[in-house]
mmCIF file with all atom_site columns, C-alpha atoms in Angstrom:
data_model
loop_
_atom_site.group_PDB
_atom_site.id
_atom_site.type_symbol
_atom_site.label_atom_id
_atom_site.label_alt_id
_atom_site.label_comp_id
_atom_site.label_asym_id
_atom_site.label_entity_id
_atom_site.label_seq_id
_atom_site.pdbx_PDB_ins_code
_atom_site.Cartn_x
_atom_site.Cartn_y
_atom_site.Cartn_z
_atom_site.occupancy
_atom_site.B_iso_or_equiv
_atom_site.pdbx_formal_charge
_atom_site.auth_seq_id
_atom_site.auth_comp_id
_atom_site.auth_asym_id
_atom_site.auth_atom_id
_atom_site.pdbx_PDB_model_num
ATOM 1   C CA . UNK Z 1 1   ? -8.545  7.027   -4.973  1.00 42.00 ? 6   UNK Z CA 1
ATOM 2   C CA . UNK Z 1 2   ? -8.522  3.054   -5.519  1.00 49.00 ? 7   UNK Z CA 1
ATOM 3   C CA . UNK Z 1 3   ? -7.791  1.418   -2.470  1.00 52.00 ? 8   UNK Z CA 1
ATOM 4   C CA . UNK Z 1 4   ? -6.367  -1.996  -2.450  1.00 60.00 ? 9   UNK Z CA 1
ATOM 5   C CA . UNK Z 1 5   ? -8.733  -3.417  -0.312  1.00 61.00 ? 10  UNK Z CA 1
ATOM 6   C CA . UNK Z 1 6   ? -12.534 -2.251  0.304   1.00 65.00 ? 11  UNK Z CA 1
ATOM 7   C CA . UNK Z 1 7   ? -12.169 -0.047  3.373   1.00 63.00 ? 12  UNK Z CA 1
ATOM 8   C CA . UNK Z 1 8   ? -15.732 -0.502  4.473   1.00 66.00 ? 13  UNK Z CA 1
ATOM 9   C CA . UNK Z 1 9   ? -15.631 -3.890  5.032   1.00 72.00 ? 14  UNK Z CA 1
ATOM 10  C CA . UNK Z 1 10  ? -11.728 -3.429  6.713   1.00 71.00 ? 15  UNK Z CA 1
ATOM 11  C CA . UNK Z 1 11  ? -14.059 -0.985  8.928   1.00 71.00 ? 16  UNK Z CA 1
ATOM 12  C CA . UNK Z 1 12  ? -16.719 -3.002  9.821   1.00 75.00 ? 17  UNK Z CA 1
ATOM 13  C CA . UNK Z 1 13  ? -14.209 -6.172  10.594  1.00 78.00 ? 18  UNK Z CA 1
ATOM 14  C CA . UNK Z 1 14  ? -12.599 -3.885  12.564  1.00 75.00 ? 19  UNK Z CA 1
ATOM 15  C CA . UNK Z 1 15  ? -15.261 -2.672  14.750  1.00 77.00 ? 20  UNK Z CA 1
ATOM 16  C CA . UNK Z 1 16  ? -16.448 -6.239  14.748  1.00 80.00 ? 21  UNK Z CA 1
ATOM 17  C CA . UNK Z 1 17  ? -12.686 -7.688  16.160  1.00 80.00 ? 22  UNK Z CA 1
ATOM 18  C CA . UNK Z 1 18  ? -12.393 -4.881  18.694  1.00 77.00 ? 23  UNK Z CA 1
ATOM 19  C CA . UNK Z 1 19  ? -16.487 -5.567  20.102  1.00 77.00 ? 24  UNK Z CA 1
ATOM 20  C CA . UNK Z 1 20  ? -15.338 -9.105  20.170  1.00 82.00 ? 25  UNK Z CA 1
ATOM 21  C CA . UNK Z 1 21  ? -11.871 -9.602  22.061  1.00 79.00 ? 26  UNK Z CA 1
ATOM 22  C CA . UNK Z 1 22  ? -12.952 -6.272  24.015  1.00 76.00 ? 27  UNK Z CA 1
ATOM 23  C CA . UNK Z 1 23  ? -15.775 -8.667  25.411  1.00 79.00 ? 28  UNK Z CA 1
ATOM 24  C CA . UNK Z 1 24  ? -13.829 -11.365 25.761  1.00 83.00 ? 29  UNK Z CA 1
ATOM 25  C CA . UNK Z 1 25  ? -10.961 -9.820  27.538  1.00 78.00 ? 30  UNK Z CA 1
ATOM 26  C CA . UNK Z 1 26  ? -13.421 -8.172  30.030  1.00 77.00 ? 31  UNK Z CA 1
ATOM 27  C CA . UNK Z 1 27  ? -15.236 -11.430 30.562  1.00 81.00 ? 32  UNK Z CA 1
ATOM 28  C CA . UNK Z 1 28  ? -12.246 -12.886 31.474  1.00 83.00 ? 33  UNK Z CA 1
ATOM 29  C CA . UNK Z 1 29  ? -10.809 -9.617  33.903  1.00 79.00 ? 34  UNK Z CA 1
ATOM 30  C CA . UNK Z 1 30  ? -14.256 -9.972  35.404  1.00 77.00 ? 35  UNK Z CA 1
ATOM 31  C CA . UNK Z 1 31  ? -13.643 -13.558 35.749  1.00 84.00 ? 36  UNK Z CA 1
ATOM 32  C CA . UNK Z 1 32  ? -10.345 -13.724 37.303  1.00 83.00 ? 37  UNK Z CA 1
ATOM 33  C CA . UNK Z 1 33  ? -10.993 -10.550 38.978  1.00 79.00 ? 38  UNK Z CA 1
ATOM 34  C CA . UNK Z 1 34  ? -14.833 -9.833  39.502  1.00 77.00 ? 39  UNK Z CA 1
ATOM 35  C CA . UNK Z 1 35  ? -14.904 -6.513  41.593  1.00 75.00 ? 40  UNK Z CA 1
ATOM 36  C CA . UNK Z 1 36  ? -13.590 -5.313  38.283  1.00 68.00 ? 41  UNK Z CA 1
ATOM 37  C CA . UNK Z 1 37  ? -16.095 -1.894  37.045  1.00 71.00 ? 42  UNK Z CA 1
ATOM 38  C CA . UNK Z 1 38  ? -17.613 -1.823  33.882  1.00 67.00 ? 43  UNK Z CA 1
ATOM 39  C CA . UNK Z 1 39  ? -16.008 1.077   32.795  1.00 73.00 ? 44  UNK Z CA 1
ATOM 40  C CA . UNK Z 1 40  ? -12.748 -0.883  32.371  1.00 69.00 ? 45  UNK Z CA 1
ATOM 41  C CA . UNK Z 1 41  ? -15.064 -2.438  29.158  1.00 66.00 ? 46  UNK Z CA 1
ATOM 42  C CA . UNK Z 1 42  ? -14.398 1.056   27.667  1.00 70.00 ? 47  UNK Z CA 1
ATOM 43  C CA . UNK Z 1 43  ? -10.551 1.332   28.255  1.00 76.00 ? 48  UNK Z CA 1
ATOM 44  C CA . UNK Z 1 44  ? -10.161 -2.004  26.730  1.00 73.00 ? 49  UNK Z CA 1
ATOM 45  C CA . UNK Z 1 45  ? -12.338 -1.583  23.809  1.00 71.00 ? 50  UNK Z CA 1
ATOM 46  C CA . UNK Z 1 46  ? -10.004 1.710   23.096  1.00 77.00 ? 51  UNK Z CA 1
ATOM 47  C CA . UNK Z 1 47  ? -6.893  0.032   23.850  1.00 80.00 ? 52  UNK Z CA 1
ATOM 48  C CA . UNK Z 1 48  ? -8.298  -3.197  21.329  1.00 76.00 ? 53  UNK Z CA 1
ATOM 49  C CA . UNK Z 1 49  ? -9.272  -0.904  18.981  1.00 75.00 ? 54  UNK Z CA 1
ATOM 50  C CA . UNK Z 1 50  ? -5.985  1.483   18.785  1.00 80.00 ? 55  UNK Z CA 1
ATOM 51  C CA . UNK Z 1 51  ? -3.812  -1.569  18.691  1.00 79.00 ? 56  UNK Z CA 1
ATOM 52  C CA . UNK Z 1 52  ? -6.063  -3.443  15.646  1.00 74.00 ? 57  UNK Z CA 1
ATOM 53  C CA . UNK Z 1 53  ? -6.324  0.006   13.412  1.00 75.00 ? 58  UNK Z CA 1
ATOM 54  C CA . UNK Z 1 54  ? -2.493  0.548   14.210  1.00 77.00 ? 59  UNK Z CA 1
ATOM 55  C CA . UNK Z 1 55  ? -1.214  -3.094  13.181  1.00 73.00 ? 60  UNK Z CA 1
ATOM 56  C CA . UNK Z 1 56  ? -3.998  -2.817  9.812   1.00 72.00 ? 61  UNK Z CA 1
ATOM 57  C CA . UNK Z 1 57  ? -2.366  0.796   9.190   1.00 72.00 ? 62  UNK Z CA 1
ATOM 58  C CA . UNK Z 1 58  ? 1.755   -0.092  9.471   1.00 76.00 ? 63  UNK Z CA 1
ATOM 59  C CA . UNK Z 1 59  ? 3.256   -1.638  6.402   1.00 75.00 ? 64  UNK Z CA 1
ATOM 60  C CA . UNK Z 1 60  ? 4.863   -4.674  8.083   1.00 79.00 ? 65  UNK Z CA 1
ATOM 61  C CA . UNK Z 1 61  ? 1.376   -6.027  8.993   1.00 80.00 ? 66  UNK Z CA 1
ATOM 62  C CA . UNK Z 1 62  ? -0.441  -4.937  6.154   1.00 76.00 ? 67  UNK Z CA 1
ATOM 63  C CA . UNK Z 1 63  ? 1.610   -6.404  3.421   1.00 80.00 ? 68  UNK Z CA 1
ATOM 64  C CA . UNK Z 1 64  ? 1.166   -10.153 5.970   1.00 82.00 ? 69  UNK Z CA 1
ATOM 65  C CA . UNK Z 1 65  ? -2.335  -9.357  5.665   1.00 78.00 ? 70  UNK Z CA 1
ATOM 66  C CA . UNK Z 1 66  ? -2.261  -8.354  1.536   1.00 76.00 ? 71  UNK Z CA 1
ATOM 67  C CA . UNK Z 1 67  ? 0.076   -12.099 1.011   1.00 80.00 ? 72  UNK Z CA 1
ATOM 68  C CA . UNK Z 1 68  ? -2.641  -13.682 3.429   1.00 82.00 ? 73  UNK Z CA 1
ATOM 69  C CA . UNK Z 1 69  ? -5.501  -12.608 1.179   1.00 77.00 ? 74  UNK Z CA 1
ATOM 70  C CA . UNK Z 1 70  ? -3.407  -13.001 -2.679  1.00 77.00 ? 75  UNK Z CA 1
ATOM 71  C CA . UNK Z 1 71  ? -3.550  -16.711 -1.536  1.00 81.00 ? 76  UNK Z CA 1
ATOM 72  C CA . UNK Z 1 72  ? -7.439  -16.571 -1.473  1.00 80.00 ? 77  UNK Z CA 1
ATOM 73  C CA . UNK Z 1 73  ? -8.048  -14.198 -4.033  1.00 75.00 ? 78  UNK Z CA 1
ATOM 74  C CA . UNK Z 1 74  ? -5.638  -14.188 -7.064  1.00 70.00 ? 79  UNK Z CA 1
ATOM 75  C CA . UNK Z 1 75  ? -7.134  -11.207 -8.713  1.00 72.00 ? 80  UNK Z CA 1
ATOM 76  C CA . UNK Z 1 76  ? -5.495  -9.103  -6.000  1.00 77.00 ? 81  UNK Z CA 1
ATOM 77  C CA . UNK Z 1 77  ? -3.497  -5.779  -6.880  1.00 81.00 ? 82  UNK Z CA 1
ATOM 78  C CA . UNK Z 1 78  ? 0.326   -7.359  -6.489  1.00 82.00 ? 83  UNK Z CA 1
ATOM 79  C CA . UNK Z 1 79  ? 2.802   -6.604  -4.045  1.00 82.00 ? 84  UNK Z CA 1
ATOM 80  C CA . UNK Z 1 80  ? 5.107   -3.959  -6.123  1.00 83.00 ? 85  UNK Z CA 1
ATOM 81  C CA . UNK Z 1 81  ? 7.173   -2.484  -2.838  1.00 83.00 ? 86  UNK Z CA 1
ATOM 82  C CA . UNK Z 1 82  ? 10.810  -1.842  -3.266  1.00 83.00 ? 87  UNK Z CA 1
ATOM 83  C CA . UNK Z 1 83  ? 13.301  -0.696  -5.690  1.00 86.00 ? 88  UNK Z CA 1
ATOM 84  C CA . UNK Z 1 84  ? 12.325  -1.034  -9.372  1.00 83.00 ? 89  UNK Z CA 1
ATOM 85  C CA . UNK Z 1 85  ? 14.326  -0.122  -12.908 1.00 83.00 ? 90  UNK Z CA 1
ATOM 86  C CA . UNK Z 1 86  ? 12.248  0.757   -15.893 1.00 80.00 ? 91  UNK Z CA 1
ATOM 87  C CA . UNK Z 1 87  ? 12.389  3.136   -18.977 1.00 80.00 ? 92  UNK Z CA 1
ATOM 88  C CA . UNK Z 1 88  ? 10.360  5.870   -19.931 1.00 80.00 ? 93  UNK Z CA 1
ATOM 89  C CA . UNK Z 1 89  ? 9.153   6.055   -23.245 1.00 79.00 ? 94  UNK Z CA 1
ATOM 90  C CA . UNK Z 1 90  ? 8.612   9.525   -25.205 1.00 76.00 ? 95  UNK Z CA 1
ATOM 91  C CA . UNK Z 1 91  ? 8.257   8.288   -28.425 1.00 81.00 ? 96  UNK Z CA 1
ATOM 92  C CA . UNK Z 1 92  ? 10.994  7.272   -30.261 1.00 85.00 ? 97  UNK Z CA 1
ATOM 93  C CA . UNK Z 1 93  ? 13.067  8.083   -27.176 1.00 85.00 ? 98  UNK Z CA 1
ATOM 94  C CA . UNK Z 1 94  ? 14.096  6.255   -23.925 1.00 86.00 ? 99  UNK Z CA 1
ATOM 95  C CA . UNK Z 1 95  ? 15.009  7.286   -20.562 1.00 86.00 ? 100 UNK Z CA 1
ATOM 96  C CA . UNK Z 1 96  ? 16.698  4.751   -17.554 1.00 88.00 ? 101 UNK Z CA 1
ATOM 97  C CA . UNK Z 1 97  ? 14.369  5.336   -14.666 1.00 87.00 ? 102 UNK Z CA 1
ATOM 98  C CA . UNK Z 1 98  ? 14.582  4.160   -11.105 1.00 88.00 ? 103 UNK Z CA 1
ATOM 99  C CA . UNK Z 1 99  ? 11.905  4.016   -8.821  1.00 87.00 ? 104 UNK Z CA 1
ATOM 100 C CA . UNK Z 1 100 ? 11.464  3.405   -4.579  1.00 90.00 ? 105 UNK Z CA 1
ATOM 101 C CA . UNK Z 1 101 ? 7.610   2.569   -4.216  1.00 87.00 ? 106 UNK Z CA 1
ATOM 102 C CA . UNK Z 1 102 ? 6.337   1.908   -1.090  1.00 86.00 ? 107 UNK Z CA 1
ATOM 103 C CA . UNK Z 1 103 ? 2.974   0.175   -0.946  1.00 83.00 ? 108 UNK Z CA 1
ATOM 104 C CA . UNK Z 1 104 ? 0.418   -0.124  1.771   1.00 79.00 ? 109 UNK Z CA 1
ATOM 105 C CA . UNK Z 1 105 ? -2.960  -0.933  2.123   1.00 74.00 ? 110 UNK Z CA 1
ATOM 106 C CA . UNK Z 1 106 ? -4.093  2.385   2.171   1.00 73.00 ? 111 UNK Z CA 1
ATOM 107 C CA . UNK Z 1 107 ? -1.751  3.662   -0.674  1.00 78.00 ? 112 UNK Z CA 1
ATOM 108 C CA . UNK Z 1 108 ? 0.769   3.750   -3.327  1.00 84.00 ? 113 UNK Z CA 1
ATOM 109 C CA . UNK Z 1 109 ? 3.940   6.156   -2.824  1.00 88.00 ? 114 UNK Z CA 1
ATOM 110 C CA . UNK Z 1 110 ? 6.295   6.174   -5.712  1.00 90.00 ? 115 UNK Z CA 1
ATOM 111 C CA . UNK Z 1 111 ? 9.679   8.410   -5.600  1.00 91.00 ? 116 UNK Z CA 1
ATOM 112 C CA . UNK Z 1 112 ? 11.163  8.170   -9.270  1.00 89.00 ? 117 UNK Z CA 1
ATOM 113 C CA . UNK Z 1 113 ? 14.126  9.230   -10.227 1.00 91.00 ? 118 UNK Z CA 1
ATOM 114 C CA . UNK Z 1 114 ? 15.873  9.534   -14.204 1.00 91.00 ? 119 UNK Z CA 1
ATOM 115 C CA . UNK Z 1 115 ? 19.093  11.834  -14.897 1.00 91.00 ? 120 UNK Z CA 1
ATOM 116 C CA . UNK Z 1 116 ? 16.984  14.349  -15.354 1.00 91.00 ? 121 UNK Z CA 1
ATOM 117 C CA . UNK Z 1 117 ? 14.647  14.837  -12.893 1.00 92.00 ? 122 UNK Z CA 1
ATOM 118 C CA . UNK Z 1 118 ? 12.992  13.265  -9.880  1.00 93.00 ? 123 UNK Z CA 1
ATOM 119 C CA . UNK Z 1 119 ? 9.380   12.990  -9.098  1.00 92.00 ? 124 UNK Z CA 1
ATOM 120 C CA . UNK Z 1 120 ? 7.063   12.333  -6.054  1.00 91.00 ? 125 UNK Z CA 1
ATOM 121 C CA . UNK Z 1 121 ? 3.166   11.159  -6.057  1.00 91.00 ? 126 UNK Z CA 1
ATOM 122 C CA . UNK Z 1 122 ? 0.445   13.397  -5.782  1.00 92.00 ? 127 UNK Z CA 1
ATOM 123 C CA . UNK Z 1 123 ? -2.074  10.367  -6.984  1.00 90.00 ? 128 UNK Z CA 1
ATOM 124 C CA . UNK Z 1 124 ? -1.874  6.696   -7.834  1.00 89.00 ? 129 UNK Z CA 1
ATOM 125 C CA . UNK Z 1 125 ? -4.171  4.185   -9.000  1.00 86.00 ? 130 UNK Z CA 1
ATOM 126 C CA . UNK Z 1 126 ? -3.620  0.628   -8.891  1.00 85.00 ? 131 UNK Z CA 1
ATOM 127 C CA . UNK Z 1 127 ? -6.215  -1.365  -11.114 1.00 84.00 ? 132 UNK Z CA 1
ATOM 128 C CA . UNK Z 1 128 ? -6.549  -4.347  -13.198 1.00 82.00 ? 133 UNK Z CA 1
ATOM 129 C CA . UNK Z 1 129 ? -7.232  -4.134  -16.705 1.00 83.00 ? 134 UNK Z CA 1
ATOM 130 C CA . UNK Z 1 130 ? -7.964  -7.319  -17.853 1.00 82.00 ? 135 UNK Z CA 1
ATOM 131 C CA . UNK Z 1 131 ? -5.897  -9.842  -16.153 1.00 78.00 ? 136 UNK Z CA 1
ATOM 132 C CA . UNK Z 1 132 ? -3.168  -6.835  -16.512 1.00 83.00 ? 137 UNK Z CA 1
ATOM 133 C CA . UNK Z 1 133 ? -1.777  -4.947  -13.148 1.00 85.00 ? 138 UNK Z CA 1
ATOM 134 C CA . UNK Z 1 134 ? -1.518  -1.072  -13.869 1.00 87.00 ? 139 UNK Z CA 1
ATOM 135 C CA . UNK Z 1 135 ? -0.723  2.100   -12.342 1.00 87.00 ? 140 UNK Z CA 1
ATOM 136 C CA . UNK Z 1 136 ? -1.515  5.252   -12.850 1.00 90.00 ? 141 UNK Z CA 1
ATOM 137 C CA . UNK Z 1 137 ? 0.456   7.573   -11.368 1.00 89.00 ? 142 UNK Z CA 1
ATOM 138 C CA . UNK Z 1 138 ? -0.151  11.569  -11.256 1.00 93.00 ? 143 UNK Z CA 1
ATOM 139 C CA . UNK Z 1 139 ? 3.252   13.204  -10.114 1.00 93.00 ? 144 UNK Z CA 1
ATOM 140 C CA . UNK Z 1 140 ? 5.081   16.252  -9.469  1.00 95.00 ? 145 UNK Z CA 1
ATOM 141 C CA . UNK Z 1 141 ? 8.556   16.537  -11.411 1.00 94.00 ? 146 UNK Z CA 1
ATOM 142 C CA . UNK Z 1 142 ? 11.566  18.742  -10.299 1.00 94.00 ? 147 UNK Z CA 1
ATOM 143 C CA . UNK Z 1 143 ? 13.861  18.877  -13.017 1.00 93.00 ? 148 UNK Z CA 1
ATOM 144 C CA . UNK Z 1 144 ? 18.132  18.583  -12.163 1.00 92.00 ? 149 UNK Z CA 1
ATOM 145 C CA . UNK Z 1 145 ? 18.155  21.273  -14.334 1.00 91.00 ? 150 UNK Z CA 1
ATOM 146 C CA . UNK Z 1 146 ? 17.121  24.997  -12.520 1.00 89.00 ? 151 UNK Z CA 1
ATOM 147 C CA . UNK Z 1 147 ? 16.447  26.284  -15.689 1.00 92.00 ? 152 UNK Z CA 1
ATOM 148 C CA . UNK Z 1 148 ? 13.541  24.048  -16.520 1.00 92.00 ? 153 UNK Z CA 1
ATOM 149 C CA . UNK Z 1 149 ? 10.236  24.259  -14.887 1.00 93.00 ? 154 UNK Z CA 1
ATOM 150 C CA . UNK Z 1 150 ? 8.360   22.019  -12.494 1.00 94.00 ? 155 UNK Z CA 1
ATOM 151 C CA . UNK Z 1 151 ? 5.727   20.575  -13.763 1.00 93.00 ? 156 UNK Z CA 1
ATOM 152 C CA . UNK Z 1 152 ? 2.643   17.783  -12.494 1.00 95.00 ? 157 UNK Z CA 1
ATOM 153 C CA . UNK Z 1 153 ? 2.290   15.283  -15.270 1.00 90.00 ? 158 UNK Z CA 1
ATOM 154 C CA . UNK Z 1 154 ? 0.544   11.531  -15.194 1.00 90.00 ? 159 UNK Z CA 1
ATOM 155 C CA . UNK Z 1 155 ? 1.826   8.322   -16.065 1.00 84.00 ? 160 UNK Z CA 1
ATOM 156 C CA . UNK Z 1 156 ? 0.532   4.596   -16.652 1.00 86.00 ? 161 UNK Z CA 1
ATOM 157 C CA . UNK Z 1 157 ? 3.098   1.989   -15.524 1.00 82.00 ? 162 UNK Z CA 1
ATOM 158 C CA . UNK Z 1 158 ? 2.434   -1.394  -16.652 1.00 81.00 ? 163 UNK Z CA 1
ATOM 159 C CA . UNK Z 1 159 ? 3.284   -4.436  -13.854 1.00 80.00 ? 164 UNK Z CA 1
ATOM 160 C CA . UNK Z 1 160 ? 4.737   -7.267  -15.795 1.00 72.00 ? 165 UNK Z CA 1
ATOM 161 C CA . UNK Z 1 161 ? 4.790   -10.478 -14.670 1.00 59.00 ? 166 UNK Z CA 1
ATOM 162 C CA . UNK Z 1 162 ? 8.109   -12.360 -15.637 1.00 56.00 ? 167 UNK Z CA 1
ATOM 163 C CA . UNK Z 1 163 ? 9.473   -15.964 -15.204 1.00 49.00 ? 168 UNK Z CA 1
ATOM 164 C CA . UNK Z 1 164 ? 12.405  -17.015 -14.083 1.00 50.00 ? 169 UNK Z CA 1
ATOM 165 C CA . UNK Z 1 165 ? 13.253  -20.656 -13.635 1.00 51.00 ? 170 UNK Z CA 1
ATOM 166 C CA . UNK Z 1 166 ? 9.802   -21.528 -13.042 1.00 47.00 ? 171 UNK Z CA 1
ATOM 167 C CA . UNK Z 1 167 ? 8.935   -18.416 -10.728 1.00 45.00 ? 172 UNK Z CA 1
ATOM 168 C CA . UNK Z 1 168 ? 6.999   -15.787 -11.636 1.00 43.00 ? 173 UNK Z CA 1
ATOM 169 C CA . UNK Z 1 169 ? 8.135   -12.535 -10.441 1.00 47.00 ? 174 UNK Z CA 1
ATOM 170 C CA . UNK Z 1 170 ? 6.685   -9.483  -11.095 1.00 48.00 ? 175 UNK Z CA 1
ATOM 171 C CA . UNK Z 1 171 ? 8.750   -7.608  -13.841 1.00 46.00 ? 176 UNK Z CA 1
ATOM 172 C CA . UNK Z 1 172 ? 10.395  -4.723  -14.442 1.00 42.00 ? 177 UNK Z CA 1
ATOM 173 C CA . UNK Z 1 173 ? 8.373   -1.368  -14.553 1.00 41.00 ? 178 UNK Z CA 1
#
């Protein structure tokens, strides 16, 4: 599964932070306090590290840390959380869809909804296709209907990028 960001080097900064302000914060216990025992190196380090990988791994702080690096790197997967509207194209036809996507740094959920059916992700992919944000998105439908059959199907949802008054938003799906 495509990640947003490259997880080995969120890893490795990881480890890296949590070595550093572990050290840090023990040199200054052991400063201000300096019958302090080494083994209070260890609690910190665990208490560092749990509080780093937690902040990374909650939404809130990884979408700050996503709009932190868009502003260095522009080539970044876009922000696409919250409610979206779209149609579905089968063909000639069209279906109204609505769709809740919720966006991390570790992964895309998407729960989509049409007057037929709903669906829930078993996969998504967000990549760039040549300047062009896309998503594939392998899902599970359960039809309205209890006649008709669930069924696992994949779809490709195009980002657009729209402008409005001089602001460009991302579009509709």
């Amino acid at each position: 599964m495509f990640r947003i960001i490259n997880f080995s080097v969120l890893l490795k900064t990881l480890v890296g932070l949590t070595v550093a302000f572990s050290i840090a914060l023990y040199a200054m216990i052991d400063w201000l306090w300096p019958e302090t025992s080494l083994i209070k190196l260890f609690t910190i380090a665990s208490t560092v590290g749990a509080v780093l990988i937690t902040a990374v791994s909650t939404s809130f702080i990884s979408r700050k840390i996503w709009s932190l690096l868009s502003l260095f790197d522009g080539s970044l997967f876009p922000d696409i959380n919250g409610a979206w509207e779209g149609e579905i194209t089968f063909g000639e036809s069209k279906l109204v869809a609505r769709a809740i996507i919720r966006q991390t740094l570790s992964h895309t959920q998407i729960d989509l909804h049409t007057p037929t059916s709903k669906s829930i992700t078993l996969e998504s992919t967000p990549v760039t296709e040549g300047g062009q944000p896309r998503l594939y998105y392998v899902h599970r439908v359960t039809p309205r209907n209890p006649d008709w059959y669930i069924y696992t199907g994949s779809t490709l949802f195009d980002i657009r990028r729209v402008e409005i008054n001089g602001i460009v938003r991302l579009g509709k799906l």
